[in-house]
C-alpha cells in the first residue's frame, strides 16, 4: 500500500515542464501508488487543473483546505465524511458578515469556495482581533504564503481531512507520503507519515516540520521534489543524471547462476569500471529470459546499478540475430552484398529500440546525459529527442562506420539517418569513421558534434597477469602464429587458413615447423549469418591439416571455444606472431593485449595488423600492416613476420609498447561523458583533413587529424 498525498500549486503543479513530465511518467509506471490531492482549491478549480495532461490522476481529492473530500473517479463528494468535517460550520454568509468590520481582510471574489472563506491579508495586518473574531464564530483559521487567510470549520485542515480519509480506507500512516510547499500543508506533516518538503517551500514550513528523519527537505522544486521523495522512499525507481544504454549486460544468466566476463578489456569491462561506485549512473540493458526460467534480476551480485529491460527469446531473435546481424552488420563491415533485409525483423528492431527509449527515459533524470553504444540502438536518439528534449544524447560507435554510398544501401537509411541526426555528440575510434559519419549526415539541419576517442586496455592488469604467468619458454621447432577472435566473416578466418596453406606451398622449410593457432569461439546460438563462415572454416582447416600434417605436427590448431582470460594470456606469451586480418574492425583490443603481455615479459613477438582496424591508426607505424582483401599480401606479410630478424622484432615491439599508452578505460569513459555534456574539446562536424603517413615498413596508409587549430585526433592520449 503506497499513498502519495500532495498539494497542487507549488507542488504537483510546480517545477519545469520536464520535471512535471518526469513525475507523471514515474507515477504512470507505478499504478500501485495511489495519488491524493490535498489542495486549497475548490472543486471547480480542480476540475480545470485536471485538464492538464502532466498532472497525475488522483484517486481522492482533499479540497478547500480540508473542508471537502471528493472521489477522484467521478468527482462526487464523499458525503458522510464531508458532513463530519463540516460539523459546526456557521455558513459563509455568517462568517463574511462577522468579519466585514475588518477592511484589511479582502475576500477572494471569483475563487470557488465551499465550507470555507478565503481572504487576502498582509502579514503585518494579521492581528489578535481578527483571530479572536474567528474563534467567536466557532471556526478555525490558517495563514499561509504571507498572503492567504482561510477561515474553516472547527478543527479542519488538510491533515484532519487526510486522517479521516485514511481511517475510512484503513491506510496506516506508515504507508503514506505527504508533499507540500506552504504552511497550509503543515498539518499533513504532523500525522506520522513520511514527507517531502519541496525545494521552493515557505521558510516557515521548513522551520516547522518534524526534525525526526521522517521528512525529506528537497532542494528540487515542485514536481521534481515530489519525485525525489518517491525515489527516496523506494516507491519508484530512482532517476539518474547519467544513463548508459547498451544492449549487452555485464552479467549473463546460466544454469549455474549469474556469470561475468573474464577479460578486463572490451566495452563491458570498460563500462563496469566507469560505473562501479557511481551512485549517479545506471546501465540500461537487456535481459533475454523466457518465462519459465527467469531469474531474480536484482540478484546478479555485480555491484553495478543495472536496469534490465526484459526481452523474450523470440523478440531478441528478430531484433539481434536477424536485424542487427543480417541487415546492419554487413553494412558496417562494408559488405552490402551480404545484407538481408526482412521487414518483420526490422519491425522487431524498431520495437526493441522503442522499448529501450522508453526504458532509458524512465530512468533518466531531468537534463540527464544519455550515453548510447553501437548500432544496436540507432533509432533510440530520434525517439528520445521527441519524448525527452531535455536530455543530452551521445552515441559511441565501437564498430566501423561505412561510407555514405554503403550506408545508403540500407532500405531504411533515411529513418536511421533522421534518428542519428538528433544526437548531440557521436564518437568513433578513428577519424576515418568520423568522416564517414559526417558525410552520411551532411544534409541534417543540426549535425551532432564529433569526437575521435580510441579505446585502450587496462594495461596494468594485463602486465600483472602476464608477469605472473610468464612461462619458461622451451626451444621451439618453428614459429607459432596466433589469432584470437570471435567467429565472424569480418575477421577473415577462412582467408587466414588459405594463406597458411599458400605459405607452406611456397616455403618448404616451414613444413613441419609453422603452427597457426586460431582461438575462435562461436557467436551466441541462433545467429545464422555466420553458419556459412563456420562451415567453410571447419572444412578448410580439415583440408589443410589433411594435406600438410606429418607425424605429430598439424599446421592449423583450431580452438572453437571460449577460454578463461588467463589462458588467453598464456597463448599471447607463447606466440611469435599475432595475426589480425579483419576486413573491417572498430578497434581490435586483442592486438593491444598482445603487445602489453609480450612487452611486460621482455618478449619480442611480431604484430601483423590489418590496415582496416581502428588500431592501425595508431599502431600501424610499428606493426606489419596487411591487406586481408589481397591473398598475395596476406601470404607475403605473414612470411615476412615469421622470418623477421630478431633485432627488428625487438625494435618494433618496443615501439608498439610506447605507442600503446597507459590511459585506463575508465579515463576514456570519463572523457567521453564530458564530451557528450559539451565539456570536451570535440567540435561540431567540421572538416577532417587526411594526410598520408609512411609506416616503418615503407607502406603508405592514411590517418586523419582535425584542422583549423583543433586538437589532433590520431589515436590515444
XYZ file of C-alpha atoms in Angstrom:
717
model
C 0.000 0.000 0.000
C 1.527 3.324 -1.133
C -0.396 6.601 -0.797
C 1.006 9.877 -2.133
C -0.802 12.925 -0.697
C 0.364 16.131 -2.357
C -0.552 19.785 -2.655
C -1.177 21.202 -6.137
C 0.052 24.798 -6.520
C 3.798 24.940 -5.951
C 3.999 21.170 -5.532
C 2.426 18.888 -8.168
C 1.933 21.901 -10.425
C 5.335 23.387 -9.580
C 8.651 22.998 -11.388
C 9.543 22.879 -15.066
C 7.621 21.062 -17.771
C 10.351 18.416 -17.809
C 10.035 17.987 -14.018
C 6.302 17.514 -14.266
C 6.549 15.162 -17.231
C 9.063 13.036 -15.349
C 6.817 12.804 -12.269
C 3.764 11.940 -14.352
C 5.715 9.207 -16.199
C 7.022 7.747 -12.933
C 3.528 7.547 -11.439
C 2.065 6.126 -14.641
C 4.652 3.347 -14.450
C 3.773 2.680 -10.805
C -0.012 2.295 -10.646
C 0.419 0.805 -7.169
C 0.962 4.351 -5.883
C -2.423 5.915 -5.051
C -2.477 9.682 -5.615
C -4.439 12.030 -3.367
C -4.641 15.784 -3.963
C -4.584 17.956 -0.837
C -5.265 21.457 -2.086
C -6.694 24.807 -1.086
C -8.588 24.935 -4.367
C -12.306 24.281 -4.648
C -13.711 21.539 -6.853
C -14.408 23.766 -9.918
C -10.778 24.889 -9.907
C -9.570 21.294 -9.500
C -11.696 20.270 -12.490
C -9.856 22.852 -14.574
C -6.461 21.654 -13.374
C -7.306 18.074 -14.336
C -7.293 19.106 -17.985
C -3.517 19.486 -17.655
C -2.023 16.313 -19.257
C 1.040 16.452 -16.992
C -0.945 16.395 -13.744
C -1.174 12.895 -12.204
C -4.670 11.405 -11.968
C -5.985 11.431 -8.373
C -7.975 8.675 -6.705
C -9.139 11.069 -3.979
C -9.182 14.858 -3.644
C -8.965 16.800 -0.408
C -10.066 20.307 -1.429
C -10.971 23.629 0.198
C -8.003 23.310 2.599
C -9.556 20.159 4.059
C -13.249 21.142 4.122
C -14.108 18.985 1.075
C -13.320 15.340 0.275
C -14.071 14.163 -3.261
C -13.964 10.826 -5.043
C -11.451 11.294 -7.852
C -13.075 8.612 -10.011
C -16.291 10.560 -10.635
C -15.598 13.896 -8.853
C -18.523 13.488 -6.455
C -18.329 14.409 -2.749
C -17.738 11.724 -0.135
C -20.888 12.884 1.616
C -20.710 11.183 5.021
C -17.069 12.062 5.569
C -17.547 15.611 4.375
C -20.543 16.069 6.691
C -18.404 15.137 9.713
C -15.626 17.530 8.705
C -18.033 20.423 8.245
C -19.840 19.992 11.569
C -20.013 23.369 13.285
C -19.557 25.432 10.110
C -21.781 28.513 10.523
C -22.001 29.185 6.794
C -20.157 31.576 4.524
C -22.713 34.388 4.849
C -22.442 34.488 8.657
C -18.647 34.386 8.526
C -18.411 37.192 5.985
C -20.903 39.293 7.907
C -18.984 38.866 11.157
C -15.646 39.759 9.571
C -16.757 42.605 7.351
C -15.648 45.078 10.031
C -12.023 44.267 9.184
C -11.269 46.119 5.908
C -7.783 44.589 5.809
C -9.460 41.232 5.034
C -10.057 41.196 1.248
C -12.395 38.407 0.267
C -11.209 36.281 -2.684
C -14.043 37.017 -5.095
C -14.094 34.743 -8.116
C -12.407 31.881 -6.219
C -14.640 28.813 -5.850
C -15.070 28.044 -2.134
C -17.132 25.513 -0.256
C -17.443 25.417 3.561
C -14.646 27.953 3.932
C -14.000 31.648 3.447
C -10.683 32.750 1.966
C -9.199 36.221 2.201
C -6.088 38.106 1.164
C -4.299 39.551 4.182
C -0.919 41.242 4.538
C 1.205 39.639 7.272
C 1.527 42.843 9.321
C -2.289 43.128 9.387
C -2.846 39.709 10.985
C -3.972 40.753 14.498
C -5.412 39.051 17.597
C -8.645 40.951 16.994
C -9.153 39.093 13.711
C -8.300 35.677 15.082
C -10.470 36.256 18.193
C -13.388 37.133 15.928
C -12.912 33.857 14.060
C -12.852 31.875 17.300
C -16.057 33.601 18.455
C -17.686 32.125 15.318
C -16.608 28.658 16.471
C -14.266 28.356 13.446
C -10.605 27.706 12.835
C -8.144 29.624 10.649
C -4.942 29.138 8.642
C -2.490 31.691 7.303
C -0.008 30.823 4.558
C 2.378 32.247 1.964
C 2.243 35.588 3.827
C -0.921 36.294 1.872
C -3.775 33.837 2.349
C -6.095 33.786 5.379
C -8.559 30.871 5.389
C -11.499 30.543 7.772
C -12.522 26.881 8.167
C -14.860 24.626 10.120
C -13.563 23.980 13.646
C -10.613 21.565 13.747
C -10.453 21.288 9.973
C -7.293 21.437 7.890
C -5.675 19.201 5.293
C -4.243 16.933 7.984
C -7.609 16.404 9.662
C -9.207 15.536 6.316
C -6.384 13.106 5.487
C -6.668 11.443 8.898
C -10.406 10.984 8.395
C -9.969 9.599 4.864
C -7.171 7.275 5.975
C -9.382 5.961 8.762
C -12.152 5.101 6.316
C -9.759 3.478 3.853
C -7.681 1.667 6.519
C -4.429 3.347 5.474
C -1.672 3.153 8.078
C 0.280 6.404 8.164
C 3.491 4.427 7.609
C 2.174 3.796 4.075
C 1.570 7.489 3.365
C 3.972 10.028 1.837
C 2.871 13.669 2.045
C 4.290 16.531 -0.031
C 3.796 20.260 0.194
C 5.292 23.719 -0.012
C 3.295 26.085 2.247
C 2.108 26.448 5.831
C -1.380 25.241 4.957
C 0.318 21.870 4.300
C 1.932 21.728 7.756
C -0.903 19.698 9.261
C -0.122 16.896 6.773
C 3.366 16.555 8.251
C 2.092 16.121 11.811
C 0.322 12.791 11.289
C 3.354 10.488 11.499
C 3.520 9.938 7.727
C 6.686 10.181 5.669
C 7.007 13.516 3.945
C 8.854 15.693 1.470
C 9.023 19.475 1.555
C 9.764 20.613 -1.983
C 12.594 22.989 -2.777
C 10.565 26.147 -3.322
C 8.726 25.852 0.017
C 7.926 28.601 2.505
C 10.771 29.002 5.013
C 8.217 28.859 7.828
C 7.130 25.396 6.704
C 10.722 24.189 6.642
C 11.220 25.514 10.147
C 8.053 23.853 11.472
C 8.154 20.292 10.022
C 9.280 17.455 12.316
C 13.051 17.019 12.555
C 12.861 13.296 13.273
C 14.115 11.987 9.932
C 10.665 11.231 8.506
C 10.651 14.337 6.296
C 12.927 14.925 3.305
C 13.639 18.597 2.661
C 14.442 18.509 -1.033
C 16.391 21.176 -2.878
C 14.432 20.321 -6.035
C 11.340 22.467 -6.680
C 7.773 21.360 -7.274
C 7.257 18.075 -9.086
C 10.987 17.319 -9.043
C 10.935 17.462 -5.234
C 7.943 15.121 -5.111
C 9.772 12.691 -7.399
C 12.822 12.914 -5.143
C 10.656 11.902 -2.204
C 9.195 8.963 -4.121
C 12.685 7.847 -5.098
C 13.997 8.252 -1.562
C 11.149 6.114 -0.266
C 11.826 3.428 -2.874
C 8.312 3.733 -4.275
C 9.574 4.477 -7.784
C 12.839 3.650 -9.492
C 15.429 6.287 -8.978
C 16.144 8.643 -11.873
C 19.779 9.198 -12.712
C 21.811 12.092 -14.141
C 23.738 9.590 -16.306
C 22.140 6.674 -18.163
C 24.274 4.286 -20.196
C 22.329 2.463 -22.896
C 23.956 -0.743 -24.114
C 22.039 -3.835 -25.143
C 24.575 -6.219 -23.588
C 24.639 -6.537 -19.772
C 27.887 -7.078 -17.830
C 26.474 -10.338 -16.473
C 24.683 -13.207 -18.180
C 22.393 -15.872 -16.831
C 23.490 -19.522 -16.970
C 22.038 -22.666 -15.411
C 24.678 -22.185 -12.709
C 23.656 -18.604 -11.971
C 24.913 -15.182 -12.995
C 28.328 -15.037 -14.672
C 30.617 -12.128 -15.525
C 33.059 -11.779 -18.466
C 36.601 -12.858 -17.652
C 38.516 -10.361 -19.797
C 39.373 -6.988 -18.229
C 39.030 -5.328 -21.639
C 36.256 -4.520 -24.055
C 33.166 -2.400 -23.681
C 31.592 -4.460 -20.882
C 34.604 -4.230 -18.524
C 35.104 -0.584 -19.540
C 31.571 0.353 -18.538
C 31.855 -1.754 -15.399
C 34.981 0.165 -14.410
C 33.399 3.527 -15.208
C 30.141 2.922 -13.325
C 31.293 0.981 -10.274
C 30.639 3.044 -7.197
C 28.882 5.850 -9.094
C 25.515 6.467 -7.404
C 24.545 8.924 -10.127
C 24.618 6.472 -13.016
C 22.609 3.492 -14.221
C 23.192 0.979 -17.018
C 20.026 0.328 -19.042
C 20.418 -3.059 -20.680
C 18.533 -6.109 -21.921
C 17.780 -9.376 -20.143
C 16.742 -12.119 -22.555
C 14.696 -14.518 -20.458
C 11.910 -16.947 -21.080
C 9.094 -17.027 -18.581
C 9.846 -20.422 -17.079
C 13.488 -19.772 -16.325
C 13.602 -16.122 -15.367
C 15.995 -15.350 -12.502
C 15.580 -12.572 -9.990
C 17.060 -9.629 -11.882
C 18.192 -7.766 -8.784
C 20.186 -10.770 -7.593
C 23.007 -10.529 -10.142
C 25.559 -9.521 -7.490
C 27.583 -7.388 -9.897
C 27.654 -4.370 -7.616
C 26.517 -2.247 -10.566
C 23.339 -0.192 -10.955
C 21.648 -2.227 -13.690
C 18.182 -1.515 -15.061
C 17.081 -4.564 -17.043
C 14.658 -4.438 -19.940
C 13.090 -7.879 -20.234
C 13.013 -9.324 -23.755
C 11.747 -12.765 -24.653
C 13.913 -15.019 -26.860
C 11.689 -14.576 -29.917
C 11.840 -10.801 -29.611
C 15.628 -10.955 -29.249
C 15.996 -13.214 -32.281
C 14.158 -10.816 -34.587
C 15.980 -7.792 -33.199
C 19.526 -9.032 -32.731
C 20.036 -12.243 -34.700
C 18.272 -11.019 -37.823
C 18.055 -7.212 -37.979
C 21.381 -6.432 -36.273
C 23.469 -9.293 -37.622
C 21.919 -9.922 -41.050
C 20.947 -6.367 -42.011
C 23.145 -3.855 -40.190
C 26.365 -5.799 -39.563
C 27.171 -6.382 -43.268
C 26.625 -2.679 -43.822
C 29.082 -1.734 -41.071
C 31.620 -4.169 -42.482
C 31.226 -2.508 -45.926
C 29.936 -5.751 -47.389
C 26.452 -4.687 -48.511
C 26.224 -7.699 -50.803
C 25.676 -9.779 -47.632
C 22.823 -7.561 -46.439
C 19.497 -9.327 -45.964
C 16.543 -7.065 -45.235
C 13.477 -8.654 -43.659
C 10.593 -6.228 -42.934
C 9.458 -8.360 -39.990
C 12.948 -8.328 -38.485
C 13.164 -4.566 -38.959
C 9.817 -4.211 -37.210
C 11.366 -6.119 -34.281
C 14.385 -3.805 -34.364
C 12.084 -0.787 -34.288
C 10.008 -2.229 -31.401
C 13.045 -3.042 -29.269
C 14.537 0.394 -29.915
C 11.208 1.932 -28.895
C 11.176 -0.091 -25.702
C 14.785 0.873 -24.992
C 13.957 4.553 -25.488
C 11.061 4.287 -23.030
C 13.230 2.301 -20.606
C 16.014 4.893 -20.722
C 13.535 7.751 -20.346
C 12.032 6.089 -17.285
C 15.455 6.121 -15.586
C 16.792 9.474 -16.805
C 16.569 12.484 -14.527
C 15.618 15.858 -15.928
C 18.534 17.140 -18.037
C 20.355 13.800 -17.787
C 23.199 12.673 -20.023
C 22.442 9.534 -22.058
C 25.418 7.607 -23.431
C 24.328 5.068 -26.042
C 26.516 2.381 -27.563
C 26.666 0.987 -31.070
C 24.356 0.398 -33.998
C 22.007 -1.786 -31.993
C 20.294 1.368 -30.662
C 20.399 3.579 -33.765
C 16.697 4.503 -33.542
C 16.805 5.486 -29.868
C 18.188 9.045 -30.361
C 15.250 10.123 -32.517
C 12.712 8.631 -30.138
C 14.319 10.176 -27.057
C 14.724 13.575 -28.669
C 10.977 13.694 -29.306
C 9.901 12.382 -25.899
C 12.633 13.956 -23.766
C 14.122 17.069 -25.382
C 15.767 17.872 -22.040
C 18.272 15.017 -22.387
C 21.808 15.257 -23.778
C 22.319 12.368 -26.195
C 25.622 10.784 -27.166
C 26.429 7.610 -29.105
C 29.784 5.873 -29.351
C 30.364 3.519 -32.277
C 32.628 0.636 -31.287
C 32.366 -0.722 -34.818
C 33.497 0.690 -38.116
C 31.184 3.195 -39.803
C 30.695 2.794 -43.562
C 30.998 5.419 -46.298
C 27.745 7.142 -47.315
C 27.288 5.124 -50.518
C 27.384 1.901 -48.488
C 25.153 3.281 -45.735
C 22.568 4.241 -48.343
C 22.222 0.592 -49.379
C 20.119 0.115 -46.224
C 16.443 0.223 -47.265
C 15.629 2.230 -44.133
C 18.653 4.511 -44.367
C 16.503 7.663 -44.172
C 14.879 6.503 -40.916
C 18.248 5.775 -39.319
C 19.843 8.989 -40.606
C 16.982 11.067 -39.177
C 17.463 9.447 -35.778
C 21.261 9.839 -35.739
C 20.791 13.477 -36.662
C 19.114 14.025 -33.276
C 22.309 13.218 -31.372
C 24.231 15.917 -29.564
C 27.503 14.000 -29.958
C 28.813 10.958 -31.793
C 32.141 9.241 -31.109
C 34.425 6.909 -33.042
C 37.741 5.095 -32.720
C 39.214 6.716 -35.837
C 38.896 9.917 -37.805
C 38.104 7.885 -40.938
C 34.926 6.543 -39.332
C 34.043 10.009 -38.033
C 34.447 11.436 -41.527
C 32.185 8.730 -42.998
C 29.576 9.638 -40.395
C 29.918 13.359 -41.104
C 29.389 12.814 -44.823
C 26.458 10.468 -44.199
C 24.700 13.146 -42.133
C 25.717 16.011 -44.435
C 22.082 17.021 -45.069
C 20.981 17.006 -41.419
C 19.939 20.514 -40.233
C 21.928 20.411 -36.988
C 24.512 17.627 -37.153
C 25.998 16.308 -33.907
C 29.426 17.185 -32.613
C 32.032 14.523 -33.413
C 34.789 13.027 -31.314
C 37.615 10.595 -32.030
C 38.465 8.615 -28.892
C 40.334 5.311 -29.434
C 39.621 2.843 -26.641
C 42.600 1.372 -24.823
C 43.080 -1.513 -22.426
C 43.685 -1.989 -18.725
C 47.397 -2.294 -19.303
C 48.352 -2.619 -15.653
C 46.053 -5.624 -15.236
C 47.417 -7.291 -18.396
C 51.035 -6.741 -17.372
C 50.497 -8.070 -13.859
C 48.786 -11.214 -15.151
C 51.418 -11.748 -17.836
C 54.299 -11.498 -15.372
C 52.507 -13.880 -13.045
C 52.108 -16.463 -15.833
C 55.403 -15.930 -17.648
C 56.470 -19.452 -18.690
C 59.921 -20.860 -19.126
C 59.975 -20.882 -22.898
C 61.409 -24.119 -24.238
C 63.142 -24.146 -27.599
C 60.580 -24.496 -30.378
C 60.986 -26.167 -33.715
C 59.226 -23.350 -35.542
C 57.200 -20.167 -35.265
C 53.792 -20.058 -33.610
C 51.300 -17.698 -35.278
C 48.278 -16.808 -33.114
C 44.860 -15.291 -33.780
C 42.256 -14.717 -31.053
C 38.873 -13.621 -32.401
C 35.198 -14.485 -32.347
C 33.778 -16.385 -35.320
C 32.850 -13.725 -37.887
C 33.366 -13.445 -41.630
C 34.596 -9.881 -40.994
C 37.652 -11.337 -39.185
C 38.613 -13.257 -42.378
C 39.319 -16.602 -40.665
C 38.972 -18.641 -43.860
C 41.350 -16.318 -45.692
C 43.922 -16.912 -42.953
C 43.782 -20.678 -43.359
C 44.112 -20.239 -47.126
C 47.184 -18.043 -46.584
C 48.800 -20.656 -44.326
C 48.303 -23.290 -47.000
C 49.768 -20.993 -49.670
C 52.773 -20.161 -47.477
C 53.504 -23.849 -46.866
C 53.321 -24.469 -50.603
C 55.726 -21.609 -51.245
C 58.231 -22.311 -48.423
C 59.043 -25.993 -47.957
C 61.341 -25.202 -44.997
C 58.292 -24.126 -42.946
C 56.608 -27.508 -43.373
C 56.636 -29.429 -40.121
C 57.522 -26.239 -38.233
C 54.968 -23.441 -38.753
C 51.931 -23.599 -36.475
C 48.850 -21.407 -36.804
C 46.698 -21.424 -33.652
C 43.214 -19.991 -34.150
C 41.268 -19.343 -30.939
C 37.825 -18.736 -32.410
C 34.831 -19.018 -30.059
C 31.442 -19.236 -31.780
C 28.800 -16.491 -31.625
C 25.748 -16.925 -29.434
C 23.339 -19.615 -30.637
C 20.729 -18.553 -33.158
C 22.803 -16.283 -35.420
C 22.555 -17.964 -38.808
C 24.553 -15.234 -40.572
C 27.782 -16.984 -39.575
C 26.795 -20.550 -40.419
C 28.399 -20.472 -43.869
C 31.596 -18.993 -42.417
C 31.775 -21.691 -39.756
C 31.193 -24.462 -42.292
C 33.813 -23.092 -44.709
C 36.346 -22.574 -41.908
C 35.977 -26.063 -40.478
C 36.168 -27.580 -43.966
C 39.369 -25.709 -44.867
C 41.017 -26.469 -41.508
C 40.366 -30.172 -42.118
C 41.601 -29.992 -45.713
C 44.788 -28.042 -44.933
C 45.678 -30.262 -41.998
C 44.951 -33.327 -44.116
C 47.180 -32.063 -46.920
C 50.173 -30.977 -44.829
C 50.159 -32.795 -41.471
C 53.023 -35.159 -40.784
C 53.893 -37.137 -37.685
C 52.623 -35.195 -34.678
C 52.590 -31.851 -36.498
C 49.492 -30.099 -37.808
C 49.777 -26.651 -39.353
C 46.418 -25.390 -38.028
C 45.350 -25.709 -34.386
C 41.663 -24.716 -34.233
C 40.182 -23.944 -30.785
C 36.466 -23.191 -31.347
C 35.530 -22.253 -27.777
C 35.865 -19.540 -25.153
C 38.903 -19.636 -22.897
C 39.482 -18.161 -19.448
C 41.376 -14.922 -19.880
C 44.413 -16.252 -18.035
C 44.717 -18.943 -20.713
C 44.440 -16.309 -23.433
C 47.419 -14.579 -21.816
C 49.299 -17.892 -21.950
C 48.686 -18.009 -25.703
C 49.820 -14.382 -26.121
C 53.071 -15.203 -24.336
C 53.684 -18.360 -26.366
C 53.155 -16.693 -29.751
C 55.878 -15.438 -32.073
C 53.387 -13.639 -34.320
C 49.962 -12.220 -33.543
C 47.895 -12.120 -36.714
C 44.925 -9.739 -37.127
C 43.265 -9.783 -40.551
C 39.928 -8.018 -40.042
C 38.212 -6.883 -43.228
C 36.785 -4.076 -41.059
C 37.221 -3.521 -37.334
C 36.287 -0.736 -34.978
C 39.453 -1.067 -32.897
C 40.729 -4.612 -32.102
C 41.761 -4.770 -28.480
C 43.350 -8.222 -28.719
C 46.234 -6.640 -30.650
C 46.768 -4.232 -27.759
C 46.563 -7.031 -25.193
C 49.217 -8.997 -27.101
C 51.578 -6.010 -27.090
C 51.114 -5.391 -23.352
C 51.633 -9.051 -22.414
C 54.727 -9.505 -24.609
C 56.354 -6.231 -23.529
C 55.742 -6.921 -19.837
C 57.738 -10.141 -20.094
C 60.564 -8.856 -22.293
C 59.482 -10.860 -25.342
C 59.635 -9.772 -28.986
C 56.522 -11.014 -30.732
C 55.546 -9.522 -34.082
C 52.156 -7.878 -34.642
C 50.651 -8.336 -38.101
C 47.766 -5.910 -38.267
C 45.055 -5.372 -40.849
C 45.059 -1.927 -42.379
C 41.293 -1.851 -41.787
C 41.392 -1.981 -37.985
C 40.993 1.055 -35.797
C 44.218 0.063 -34.037
C 46.165 0.627 -37.262
C 45.638 4.392 -36.990
C 47.996 4.473 -34.002
C 49.999 1.246 -34.196
C 50.449 0.972 -37.955
C 53.892 2.546 -37.937
C 55.344 -0.257 -35.798
C 53.203 -3.255 -36.765
C 53.430 -5.099 -40.065
C 50.367 -3.919 -41.940
C 48.487 -6.360 -44.128
C 45.599 -6.178 -46.581
C 43.199 -9.074 -45.917
C 41.479 -8.386 -49.213
C 44.643 -9.440 -51.069
C 45.539 -13.151 -50.763
C 49.029 -12.402 -52.032
C 49.604 -9.650 -49.463
C 48.376 -11.920 -46.657
C 50.964 -14.546 -47.598
C 53.793 -12.062 -48.173
C 53.234 -10.255 -44.858
C 52.915 -13.480 -42.884
C 56.137 -14.771 -44.450
C 57.898 -11.551 -43.533
C 56.635 -11.800 -39.948
C 57.899 -15.350 -39.361
C 61.317 -14.545 -40.894
C 61.880 -11.088 -39.357
C 65.350 -10.567 -37.876
C 65.495 -10.613 -34.040
C 66.774 -7.032 -33.800
C 63.902 -5.686 -35.887
C 61.413 -7.762 -33.897
C 62.643 -6.215 -30.646
C 62.657 -2.691 -32.063
C 59.135 -2.989 -33.401
C 57.707 -4.362 -30.165
C 59.436 -1.655 -28.130
C 57.880 0.984 -30.368
C 54.466 -0.680 -30.161
C 54.710 -0.661 -26.356
C 55.443 3.076 -26.402
C 52.579 3.790 -28.803
C 50.171 1.747 -26.692
C 49.957 4.379 -23.979
C 48.544 3.943 -20.494
C 45.152 5.602 -20.492
C 42.839 3.434 -18.418
C 39.447 2.601 -19.999
C 37.735 4.385 -17.098
C 39.575 7.583 -18.063
C 38.451 7.055 -21.662
C 34.849 6.773 -20.481
C 35.132 9.923 -18.366
C 36.428 11.898 -21.359
C 33.510 10.754 -23.471
C 30.898 11.610 -20.849
C 32.438 15.081 -20.585
C 32.348 15.406 -24.382
C 28.648 14.496 -24.545
C 27.994 17.146 -21.906
C 29.840 19.689 -24.041
C 32.836 19.940 -21.707
C 35.430 18.353 -24.002
C 37.427 19.676 -26.958
C 35.275 17.990 -29.629
C 33.728 20.228 -32.254
C 30.601 20.210 -34.340
C 31.097 18.319 -37.571
C 33.820 20.398 -39.202
C 36.087 19.285 -41.999
C 38.562 16.486 -41.453
C 41.816 16.531 -43.382
C 43.604 13.342 -44.410
C 47.329 13.147 -44.923
C 49.450 10.138 -45.929
C 51.875 8.650 -43.420
C 54.527 6.052 -44.013
C 54.928 3.111 -41.648
C 58.257 1.590 -40.662
C 57.986 -0.991 -43.413
C 57.642 1.543 -46.215
C 53.869 1.060 -46.724
C 51.679 4.114 -47.144
C 48.384 4.388 -45.320
C 46.163 7.268 -44.288
C 45.399 8.708 -40.903
C 43.349 11.808 -40.137
C 43.750 14.840 -37.964
C 41.455 17.726 -37.189
C 42.285 21.007 -38.845
C 41.528 24.671 -38.176
C 43.518 24.618 -34.962
C 41.564 21.780 -33.339
C 43.270 19.148 -31.245
C 44.944 16.358 -33.227
C 42.885 13.151 -33.062
C 45.223 10.441 -34.315
C 44.983 7.943 -31.522
C 45.004 7.706 -27.770
C 46.020 10.452 -25.425
